[in-house]
Coordinates of C-alpha atoms (C1' of nucleotides) in Angstrom, one line a residue:
Chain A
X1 CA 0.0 0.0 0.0
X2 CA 1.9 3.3 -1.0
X3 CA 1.6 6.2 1.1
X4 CA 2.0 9.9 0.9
X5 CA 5.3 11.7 -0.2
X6 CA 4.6 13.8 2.6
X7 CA 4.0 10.5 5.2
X8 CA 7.3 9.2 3.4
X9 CA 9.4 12.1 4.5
X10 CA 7.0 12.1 7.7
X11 CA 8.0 8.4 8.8
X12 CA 11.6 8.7 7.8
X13 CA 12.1 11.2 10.4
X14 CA 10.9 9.4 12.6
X15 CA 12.4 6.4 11.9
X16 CA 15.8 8.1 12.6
X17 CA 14.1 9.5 15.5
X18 CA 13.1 6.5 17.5
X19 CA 16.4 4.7 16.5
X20 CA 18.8 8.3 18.0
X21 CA 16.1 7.6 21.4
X22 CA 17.2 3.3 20.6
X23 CA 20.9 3.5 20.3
X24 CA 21.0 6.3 23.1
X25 CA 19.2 3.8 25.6
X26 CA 21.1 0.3 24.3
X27 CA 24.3 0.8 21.9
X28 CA 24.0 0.2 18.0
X29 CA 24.9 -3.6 18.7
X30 CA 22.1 -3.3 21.7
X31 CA 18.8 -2.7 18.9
X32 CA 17.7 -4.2 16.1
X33 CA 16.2 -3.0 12.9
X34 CA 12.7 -5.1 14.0
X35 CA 13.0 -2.7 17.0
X36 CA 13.6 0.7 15.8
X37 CA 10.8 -0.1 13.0
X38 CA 8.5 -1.6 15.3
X39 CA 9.3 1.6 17.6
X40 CA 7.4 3.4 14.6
X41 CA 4.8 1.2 13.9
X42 CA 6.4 0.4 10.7
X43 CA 7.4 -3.9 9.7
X44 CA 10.7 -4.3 9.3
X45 CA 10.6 -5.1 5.7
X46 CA 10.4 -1.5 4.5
X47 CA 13.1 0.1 6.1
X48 CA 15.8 -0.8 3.2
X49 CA 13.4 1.0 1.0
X50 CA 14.6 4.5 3.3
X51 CA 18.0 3.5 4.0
X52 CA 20.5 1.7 2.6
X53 CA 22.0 -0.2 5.7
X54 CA 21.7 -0.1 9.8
X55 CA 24.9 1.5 9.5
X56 CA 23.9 4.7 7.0
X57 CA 20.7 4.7 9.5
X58 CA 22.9 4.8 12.5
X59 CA 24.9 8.0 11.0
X60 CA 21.7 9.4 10.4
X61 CA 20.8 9.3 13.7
X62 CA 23.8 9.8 15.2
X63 CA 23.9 13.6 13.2
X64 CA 20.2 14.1 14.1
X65 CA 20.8 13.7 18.0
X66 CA 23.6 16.0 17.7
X67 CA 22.1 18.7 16.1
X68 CA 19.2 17.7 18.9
X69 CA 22.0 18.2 21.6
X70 CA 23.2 21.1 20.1
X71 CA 19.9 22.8 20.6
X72 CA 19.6 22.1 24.0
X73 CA 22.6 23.2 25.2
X74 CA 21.6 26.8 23.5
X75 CA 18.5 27.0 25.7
X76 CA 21.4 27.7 28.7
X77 CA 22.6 30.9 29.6
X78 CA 25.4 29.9 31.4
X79 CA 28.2 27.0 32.0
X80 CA 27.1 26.5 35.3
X81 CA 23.6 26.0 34.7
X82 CA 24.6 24.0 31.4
X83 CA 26.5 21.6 34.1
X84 CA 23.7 21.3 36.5
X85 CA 21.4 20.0 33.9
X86 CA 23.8 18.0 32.2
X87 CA 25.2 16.4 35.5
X88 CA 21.6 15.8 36.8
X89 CA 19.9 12.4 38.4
X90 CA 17.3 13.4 35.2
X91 CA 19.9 13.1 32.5
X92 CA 21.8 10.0 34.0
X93 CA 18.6 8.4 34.4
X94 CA 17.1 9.4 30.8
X95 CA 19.8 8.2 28.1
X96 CA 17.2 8.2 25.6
X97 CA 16.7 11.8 25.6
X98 CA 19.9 12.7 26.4
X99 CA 23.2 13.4 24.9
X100 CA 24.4 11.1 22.1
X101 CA 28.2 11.9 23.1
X102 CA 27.9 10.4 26.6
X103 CA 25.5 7.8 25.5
X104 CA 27.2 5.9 22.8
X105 CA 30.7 7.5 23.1
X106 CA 32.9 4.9 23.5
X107 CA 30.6 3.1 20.7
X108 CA 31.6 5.3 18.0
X109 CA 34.6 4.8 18.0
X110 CA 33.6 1.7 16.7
X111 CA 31.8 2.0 14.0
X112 CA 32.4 3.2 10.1
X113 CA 34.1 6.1 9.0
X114 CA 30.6 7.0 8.0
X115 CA 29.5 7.0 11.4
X116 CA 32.5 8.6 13.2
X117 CA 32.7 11.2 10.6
X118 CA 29.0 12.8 12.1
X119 CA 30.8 13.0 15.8
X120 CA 33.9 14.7 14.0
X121 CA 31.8 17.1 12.2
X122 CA 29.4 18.1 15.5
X123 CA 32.7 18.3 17.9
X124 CA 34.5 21.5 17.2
X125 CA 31.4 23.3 17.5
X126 CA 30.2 21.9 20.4
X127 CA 33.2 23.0 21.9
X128 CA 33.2 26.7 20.4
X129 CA 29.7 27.1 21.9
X130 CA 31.2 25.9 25.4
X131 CA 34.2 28.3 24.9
X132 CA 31.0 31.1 24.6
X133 CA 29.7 30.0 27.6
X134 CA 32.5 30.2 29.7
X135 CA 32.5 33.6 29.6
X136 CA 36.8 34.0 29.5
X137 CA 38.7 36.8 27.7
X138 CA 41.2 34.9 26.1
X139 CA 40.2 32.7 22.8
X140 CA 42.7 30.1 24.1
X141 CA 42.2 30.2 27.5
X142 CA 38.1 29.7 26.6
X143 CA 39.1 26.6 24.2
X144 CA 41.1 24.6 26.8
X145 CA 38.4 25.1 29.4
X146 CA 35.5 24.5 26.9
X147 CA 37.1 20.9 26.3
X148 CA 37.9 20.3 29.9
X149 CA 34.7 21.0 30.7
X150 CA 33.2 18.9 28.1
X151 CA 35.6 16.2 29.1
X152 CA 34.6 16.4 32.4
X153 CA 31.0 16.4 31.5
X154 CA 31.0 13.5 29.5
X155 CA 33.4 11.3 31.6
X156 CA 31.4 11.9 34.5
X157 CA 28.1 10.8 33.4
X158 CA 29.6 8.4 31.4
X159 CA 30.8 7.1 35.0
X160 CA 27.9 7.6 36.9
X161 CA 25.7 5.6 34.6
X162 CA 28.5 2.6 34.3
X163 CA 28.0 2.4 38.4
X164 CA 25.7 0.1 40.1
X165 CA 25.6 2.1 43.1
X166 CA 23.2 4.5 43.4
X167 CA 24.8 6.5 46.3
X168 CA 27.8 6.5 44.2
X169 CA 26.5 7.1 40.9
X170 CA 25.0 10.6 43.0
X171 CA 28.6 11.7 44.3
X172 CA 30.0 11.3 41.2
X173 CA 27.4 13.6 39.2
X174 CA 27.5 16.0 42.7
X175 CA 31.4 16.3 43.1
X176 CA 31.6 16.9 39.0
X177 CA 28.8 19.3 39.6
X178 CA 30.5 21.2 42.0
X179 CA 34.3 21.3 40.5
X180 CA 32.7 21.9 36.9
X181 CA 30.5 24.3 37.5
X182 CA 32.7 27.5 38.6
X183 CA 33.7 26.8 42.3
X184 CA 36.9 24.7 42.5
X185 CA 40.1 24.8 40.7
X186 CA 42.4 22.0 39.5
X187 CA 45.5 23.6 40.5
X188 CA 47.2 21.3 42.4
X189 CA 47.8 22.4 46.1
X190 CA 45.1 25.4 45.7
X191 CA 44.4 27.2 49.1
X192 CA 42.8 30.6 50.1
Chain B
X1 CA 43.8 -34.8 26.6
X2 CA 43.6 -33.7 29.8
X3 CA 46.1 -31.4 31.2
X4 CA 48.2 -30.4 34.1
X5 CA 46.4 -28.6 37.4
X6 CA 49.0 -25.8 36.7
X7 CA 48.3 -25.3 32.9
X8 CA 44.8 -25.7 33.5
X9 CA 45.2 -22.6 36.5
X10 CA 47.1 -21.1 33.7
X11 CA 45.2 -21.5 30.8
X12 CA 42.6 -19.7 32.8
X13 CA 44.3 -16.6 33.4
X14 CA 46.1 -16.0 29.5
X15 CA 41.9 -16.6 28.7
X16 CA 40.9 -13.8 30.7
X17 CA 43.6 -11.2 29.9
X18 CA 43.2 -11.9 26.5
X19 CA 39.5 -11.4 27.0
X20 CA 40.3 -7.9 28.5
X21 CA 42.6 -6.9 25.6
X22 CA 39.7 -8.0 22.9
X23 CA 37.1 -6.5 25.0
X24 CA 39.0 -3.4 25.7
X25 CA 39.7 -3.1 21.7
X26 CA 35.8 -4.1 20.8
X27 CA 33.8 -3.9 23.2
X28 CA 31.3 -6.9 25.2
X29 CA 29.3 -7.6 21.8
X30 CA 32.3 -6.9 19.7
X31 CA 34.0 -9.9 20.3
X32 CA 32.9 -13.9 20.3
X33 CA 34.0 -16.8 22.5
X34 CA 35.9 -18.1 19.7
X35 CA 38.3 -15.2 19.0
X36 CA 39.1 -15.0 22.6
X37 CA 39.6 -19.0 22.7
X38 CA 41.6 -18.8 19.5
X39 CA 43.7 -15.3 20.9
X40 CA 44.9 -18.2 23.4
X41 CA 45.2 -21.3 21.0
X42 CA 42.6 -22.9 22.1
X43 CA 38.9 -24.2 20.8
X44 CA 35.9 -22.7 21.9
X45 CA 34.2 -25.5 22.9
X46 CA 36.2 -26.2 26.2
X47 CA 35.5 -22.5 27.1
X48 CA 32.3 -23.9 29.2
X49 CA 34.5 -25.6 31.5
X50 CA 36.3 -22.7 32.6
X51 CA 33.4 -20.0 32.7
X52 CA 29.9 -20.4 33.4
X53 CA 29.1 -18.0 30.3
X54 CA 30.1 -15.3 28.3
X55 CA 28.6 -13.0 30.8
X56 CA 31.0 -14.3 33.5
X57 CA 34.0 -14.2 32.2
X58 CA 33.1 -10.5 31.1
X59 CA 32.8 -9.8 35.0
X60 CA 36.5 -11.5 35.3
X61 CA 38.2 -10.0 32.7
X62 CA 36.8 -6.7 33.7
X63 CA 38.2 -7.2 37.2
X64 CA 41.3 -8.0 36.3
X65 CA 41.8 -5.1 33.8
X66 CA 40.6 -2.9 36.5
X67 CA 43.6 -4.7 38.7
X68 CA 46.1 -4.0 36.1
X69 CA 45.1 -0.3 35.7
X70 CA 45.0 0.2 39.3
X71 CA 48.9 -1.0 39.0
X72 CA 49.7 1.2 36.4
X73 CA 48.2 4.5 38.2
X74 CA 50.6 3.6 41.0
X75 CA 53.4 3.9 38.7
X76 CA 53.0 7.7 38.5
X77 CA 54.8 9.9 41.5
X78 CA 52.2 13.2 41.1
X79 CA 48.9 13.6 39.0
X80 CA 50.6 15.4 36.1
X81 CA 52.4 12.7 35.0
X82 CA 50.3 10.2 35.4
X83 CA 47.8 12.5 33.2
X84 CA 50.3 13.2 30.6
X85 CA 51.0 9.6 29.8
X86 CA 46.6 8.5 30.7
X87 CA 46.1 11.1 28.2
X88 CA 48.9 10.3 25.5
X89 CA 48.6 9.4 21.7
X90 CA 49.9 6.0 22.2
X91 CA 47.1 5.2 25.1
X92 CA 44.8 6.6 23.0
X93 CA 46.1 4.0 20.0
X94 CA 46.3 1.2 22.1
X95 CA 43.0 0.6 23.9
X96 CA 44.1 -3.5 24.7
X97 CA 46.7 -1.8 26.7
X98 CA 45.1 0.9 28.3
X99 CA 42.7 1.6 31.0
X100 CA 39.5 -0.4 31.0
X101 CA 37.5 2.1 32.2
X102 CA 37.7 4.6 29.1
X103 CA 37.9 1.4 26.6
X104 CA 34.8 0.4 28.1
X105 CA 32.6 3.1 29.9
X106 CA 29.5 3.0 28.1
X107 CA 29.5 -0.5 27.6
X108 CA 29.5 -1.9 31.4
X109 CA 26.1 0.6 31.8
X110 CA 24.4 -2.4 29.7
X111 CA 25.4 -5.2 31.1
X112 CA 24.8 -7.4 34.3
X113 CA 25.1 -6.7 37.3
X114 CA 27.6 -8.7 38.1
X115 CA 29.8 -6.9 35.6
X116 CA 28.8 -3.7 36.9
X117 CA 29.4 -4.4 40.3
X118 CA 33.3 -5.1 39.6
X119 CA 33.4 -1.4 38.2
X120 CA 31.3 -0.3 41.2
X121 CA 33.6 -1.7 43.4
X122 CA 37.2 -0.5 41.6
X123 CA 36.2 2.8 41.4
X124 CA 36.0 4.7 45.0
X125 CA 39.5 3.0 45.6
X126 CA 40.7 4.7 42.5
X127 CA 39.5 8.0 43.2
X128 CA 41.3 7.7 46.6
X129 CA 44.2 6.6 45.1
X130 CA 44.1 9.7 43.0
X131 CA 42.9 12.5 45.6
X132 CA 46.3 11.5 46.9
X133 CA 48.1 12.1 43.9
X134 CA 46.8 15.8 44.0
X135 CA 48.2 16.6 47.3
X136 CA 46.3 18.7 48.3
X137 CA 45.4 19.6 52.5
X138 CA 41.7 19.4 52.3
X139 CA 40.5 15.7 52.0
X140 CA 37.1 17.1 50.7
X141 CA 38.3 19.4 48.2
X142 CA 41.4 16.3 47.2
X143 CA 38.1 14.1 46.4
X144 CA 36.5 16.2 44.5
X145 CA 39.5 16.9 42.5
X146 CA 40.2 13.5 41.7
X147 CA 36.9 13.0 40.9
X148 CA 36.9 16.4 38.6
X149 CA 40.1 14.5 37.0
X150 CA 38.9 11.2 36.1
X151 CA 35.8 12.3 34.7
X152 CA 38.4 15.0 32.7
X153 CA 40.8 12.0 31.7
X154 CA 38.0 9.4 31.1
X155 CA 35.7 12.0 29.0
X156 CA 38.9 13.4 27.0
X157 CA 40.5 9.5 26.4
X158 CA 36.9 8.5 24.9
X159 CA 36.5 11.5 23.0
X160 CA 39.6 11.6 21.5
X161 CA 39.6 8.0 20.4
X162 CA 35.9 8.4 18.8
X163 CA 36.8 11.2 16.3
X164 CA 37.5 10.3 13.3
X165 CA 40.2 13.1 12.5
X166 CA 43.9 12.8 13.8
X167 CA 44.5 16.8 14.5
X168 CA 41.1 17.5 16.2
X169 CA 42.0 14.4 18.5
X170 CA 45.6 15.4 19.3
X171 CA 44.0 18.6 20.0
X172 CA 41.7 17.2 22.6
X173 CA 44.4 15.6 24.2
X174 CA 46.5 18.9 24.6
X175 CA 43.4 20.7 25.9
X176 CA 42.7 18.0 28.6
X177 CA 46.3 17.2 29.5
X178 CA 46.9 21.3 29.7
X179 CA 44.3 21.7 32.0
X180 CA 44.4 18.8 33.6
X181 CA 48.0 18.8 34.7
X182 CA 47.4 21.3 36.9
X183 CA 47.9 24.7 34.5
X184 CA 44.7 25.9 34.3
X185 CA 41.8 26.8 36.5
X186 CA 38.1 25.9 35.5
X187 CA 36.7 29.0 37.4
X188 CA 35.3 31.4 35.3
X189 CA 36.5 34.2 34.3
X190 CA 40.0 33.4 36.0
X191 CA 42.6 36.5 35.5
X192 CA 46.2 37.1 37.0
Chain C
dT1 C1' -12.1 17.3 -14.0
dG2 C1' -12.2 12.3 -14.8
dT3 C1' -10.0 7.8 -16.2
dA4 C1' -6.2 4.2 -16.8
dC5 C1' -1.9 2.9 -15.8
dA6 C1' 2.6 3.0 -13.6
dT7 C1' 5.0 3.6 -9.4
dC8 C1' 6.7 2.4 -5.1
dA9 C1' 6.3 2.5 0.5
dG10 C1' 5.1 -0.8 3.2
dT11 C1' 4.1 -6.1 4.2
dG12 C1' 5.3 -10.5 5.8
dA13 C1' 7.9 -14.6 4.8
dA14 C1' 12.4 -16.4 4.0
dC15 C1' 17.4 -16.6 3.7
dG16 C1' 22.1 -16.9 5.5
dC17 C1' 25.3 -16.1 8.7
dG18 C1' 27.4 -15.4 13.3
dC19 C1' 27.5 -16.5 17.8
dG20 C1' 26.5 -18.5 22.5
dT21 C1' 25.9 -22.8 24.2
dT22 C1' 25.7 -28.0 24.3
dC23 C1' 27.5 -32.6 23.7
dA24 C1' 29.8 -37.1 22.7
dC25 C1' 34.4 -38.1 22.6
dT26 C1' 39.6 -38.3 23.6
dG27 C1' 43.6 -39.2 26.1
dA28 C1' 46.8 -37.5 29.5
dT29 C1' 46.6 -36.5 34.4
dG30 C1' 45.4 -37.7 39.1
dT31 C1' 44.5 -41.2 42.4
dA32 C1' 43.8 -45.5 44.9
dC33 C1' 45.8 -49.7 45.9
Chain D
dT1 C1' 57.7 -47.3 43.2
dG2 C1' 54.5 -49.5 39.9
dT3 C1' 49.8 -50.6 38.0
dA4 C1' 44.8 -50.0 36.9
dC5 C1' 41.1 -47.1 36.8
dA6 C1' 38.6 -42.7 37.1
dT7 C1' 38.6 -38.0 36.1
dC8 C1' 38.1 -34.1 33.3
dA9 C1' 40.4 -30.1 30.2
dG10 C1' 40.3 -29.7 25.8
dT11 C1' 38.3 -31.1 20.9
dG12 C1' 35.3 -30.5 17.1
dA13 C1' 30.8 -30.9 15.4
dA14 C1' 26.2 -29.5 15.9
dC15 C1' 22.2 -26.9 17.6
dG16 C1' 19.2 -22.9 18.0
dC17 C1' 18.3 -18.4 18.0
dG18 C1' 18.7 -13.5 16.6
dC19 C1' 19.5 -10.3 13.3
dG20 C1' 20.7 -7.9 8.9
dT21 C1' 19.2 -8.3 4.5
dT22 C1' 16.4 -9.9 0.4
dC23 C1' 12.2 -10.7 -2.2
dA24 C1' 7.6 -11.4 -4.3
dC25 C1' 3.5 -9.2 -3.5
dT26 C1' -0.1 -5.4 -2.3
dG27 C1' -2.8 -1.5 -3.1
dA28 C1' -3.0 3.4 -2.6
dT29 C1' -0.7 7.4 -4.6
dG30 C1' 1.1 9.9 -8.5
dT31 C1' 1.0 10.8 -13.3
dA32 C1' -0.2 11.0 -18.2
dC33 C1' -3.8 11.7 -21.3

DNA sequence: TGTACATCAGTGAACGCGCGTTCACTGATGTAC
DNA sequence: TGTACATCAGTGAACGCGCGTTCACTGATGTAC
C-alpha cells in the first residue's frame, strides 16, 4: 500500500528518530532493525526502502541527535547552569533523551568512518559554543576550558551511569557538579 | 587430553587477559568466545569448562583489567604525569593496553550486574588513590578533585579515540592534559 | 475534472550467517591400591 | 615405586536463535492523457 510523499518524509524522520532515542538507551549492537521499525509502527521489511544499511541509519541518527543536543545546550545561559542540567539524576537516568556523546561515546569509535565522521563534524562546534559560555577573555584560554569542561561532563556521566551504586552514581554527578561548575580549581595544592 | 592442574590454572588466566585486551579493543558484543579461545590457541568449545558464560568471564576480565590499571596508576609519583601519559597518543592507540575504564565506559552501563558491580567496586578505591596524587590539604576538596580529574581523563580518552580526524584528536588531548596537569583553573573568568 | 496505468512505500515470509551454548568423545593426568 | 582405573580439560561438530538483508507481493498514490 503506497503512502504519501509527505508521510514518506514524515515516517523517515521518525524512523531516525526513534532509532537516535534506541541506540542512546542500548548501543548500536544493543537494537535491532525489528526494534527501531516496530518503535514506529512500521514492519521491518520496509526500512531498506529508506536507507541503505543499519549503519547509514545509524549515522543518520547519530547527526540528528547532535544537532538535537546542540539545541539544548543553546536554551542555557550559562556554563554552570549547562552543568547542572547535564550532570543531573534526570539526564543519568534518561539516556534516551539525552546526549548522544555520553551515551554511545565509546561506541563510535567503533563503528564506520561513516559514522565517526558525524561525531567529527558536530565536535569542534560543540566546543566553540562551550568556549562562549564560559565567559573567558582569552580565545585560548576559553578553548582549553571548553574541552575540559566537556571532558569532564562527558566522563562523568559516562561514569555515573556505568556504576551500580546509586549513592555513588550521585557523588560522582554532585562532586563533577560542584568542580565543573565554577567553584573549584584544578590547580594542584590550591588554598585561600 | 587432559592437562596439568598448573596449565589448567594457567590457561585460565592467558583466557581472561586476553578477553580484557579484545574486550577493551571491541567492546562486550564486539568480540565472540571463539576469537578469545583462538587469541589463546585454544577451541571454543572447552571454554564452558572454565566459565559459566560469556557474561561471566566479562565480569572477570573486567576485574582484572581494573587490577592491572590500578597497577599502572601507582606507577605515577604526582597527577601530572600520570595525566600526561593517561592522556597520550599511544594510550589513546592502544585501547588492549590501556585503562578499562575509558575502553569500556559506556559498555559496562548495559550489562549485568555482576559486571557492573566489579566497576562499582574499583572505582571509589581509585578515586582515593588519585585524591592522593593531588596533594592537596583538604580531603574534601582532594576528592572532588580527583573526581573532577577522572571524569576530565576518562571523558577526554573517549572522545579523542571516537573522532575520526587525527588533528582535532591530538588537540583534545593537549586541551585535557593542559588543563588537567594542573595549569589551568576551570573558574570562570580566571585572571592574573 | 475524470480515467487508466505505472510507481513504489510498506508487508510478511524467508534466507544466511554469526554466535552463545551443548554434547559425545579423547587421552593425558590424578588417584587408589 | 609401579599398576589400573577414574577424572576431566580440551576437541570439534552440531544446535538454535537472533539479526541484517532480500524478495515477491499489495494496493493506494502519483501521473499522463
Amino acid at each position: 500500500m503506497r503512502v504519501t510523499r509527505q508521510k514518506v518524509a514524515e515516517n523517515r524522520e521518525r524512523v531516525v528518530a526513534m532509532a537516535a532515542k534506541l541506540f542512546a538507551e542500548h548501543g548500536f549492537e544493543g537494537v535491532g532493525v525489528d526494534a527501531i521499525m516496530d518503535g514506529v509502527g512500521l514492519t521491518h521489511g520496509g526500512f531498506y526502502k529508506q536507507f541503505r544499511s543499519k549503519q547509514h541509519l545509524a549515522a543518520d541518527a547519530l547527526a540528528q541527535g547532535l544537532a538535537a543536543s546542540a539545541e539544548q545546550m543553546k536554551k542555557h545561559k550559562t556554563l554552570a547552569k549547562y552543568v547542572q542540567s547535564y550532570l543531573s539524576p534526570r539526564h543519568r537516568d534518561n539516556p534516551g533523551e539525552g546526549c548522544l556523546i555520553a551515551a554511545l561515546a565509546t561506541d563510535v569509535a567503533r563503528q564506520s568512518d561513516e559514522v565517526r565522521d558525524e561525531l567529527t563534524a558536530h565536535l569542534p562546534g560543540a566546543i566553540e559554543r562551550l568556549a562562549k559560555l564560559t565567559g573567558g577573555d582569552d580565545p585560548a584560554d576559553a578553548h582549553q576550558k571548553a574541552v575540559l569542561a566537556l571532558s569532564g561532563m562527558v566522563g562523568a556521566l559516562v561514569l555515573a551511569r556505568a556504576v551500580n551504586d546509586k549513592a555513588l552514581s550521585n557523588a560522582i554527578l554532585a562532586a563533577a557538579r560542584g568542580g565543573l561548575s565554577g567553584g573549584a580549581s584544578l590547580k594542584t595544592g590550591a588554598a585561600p
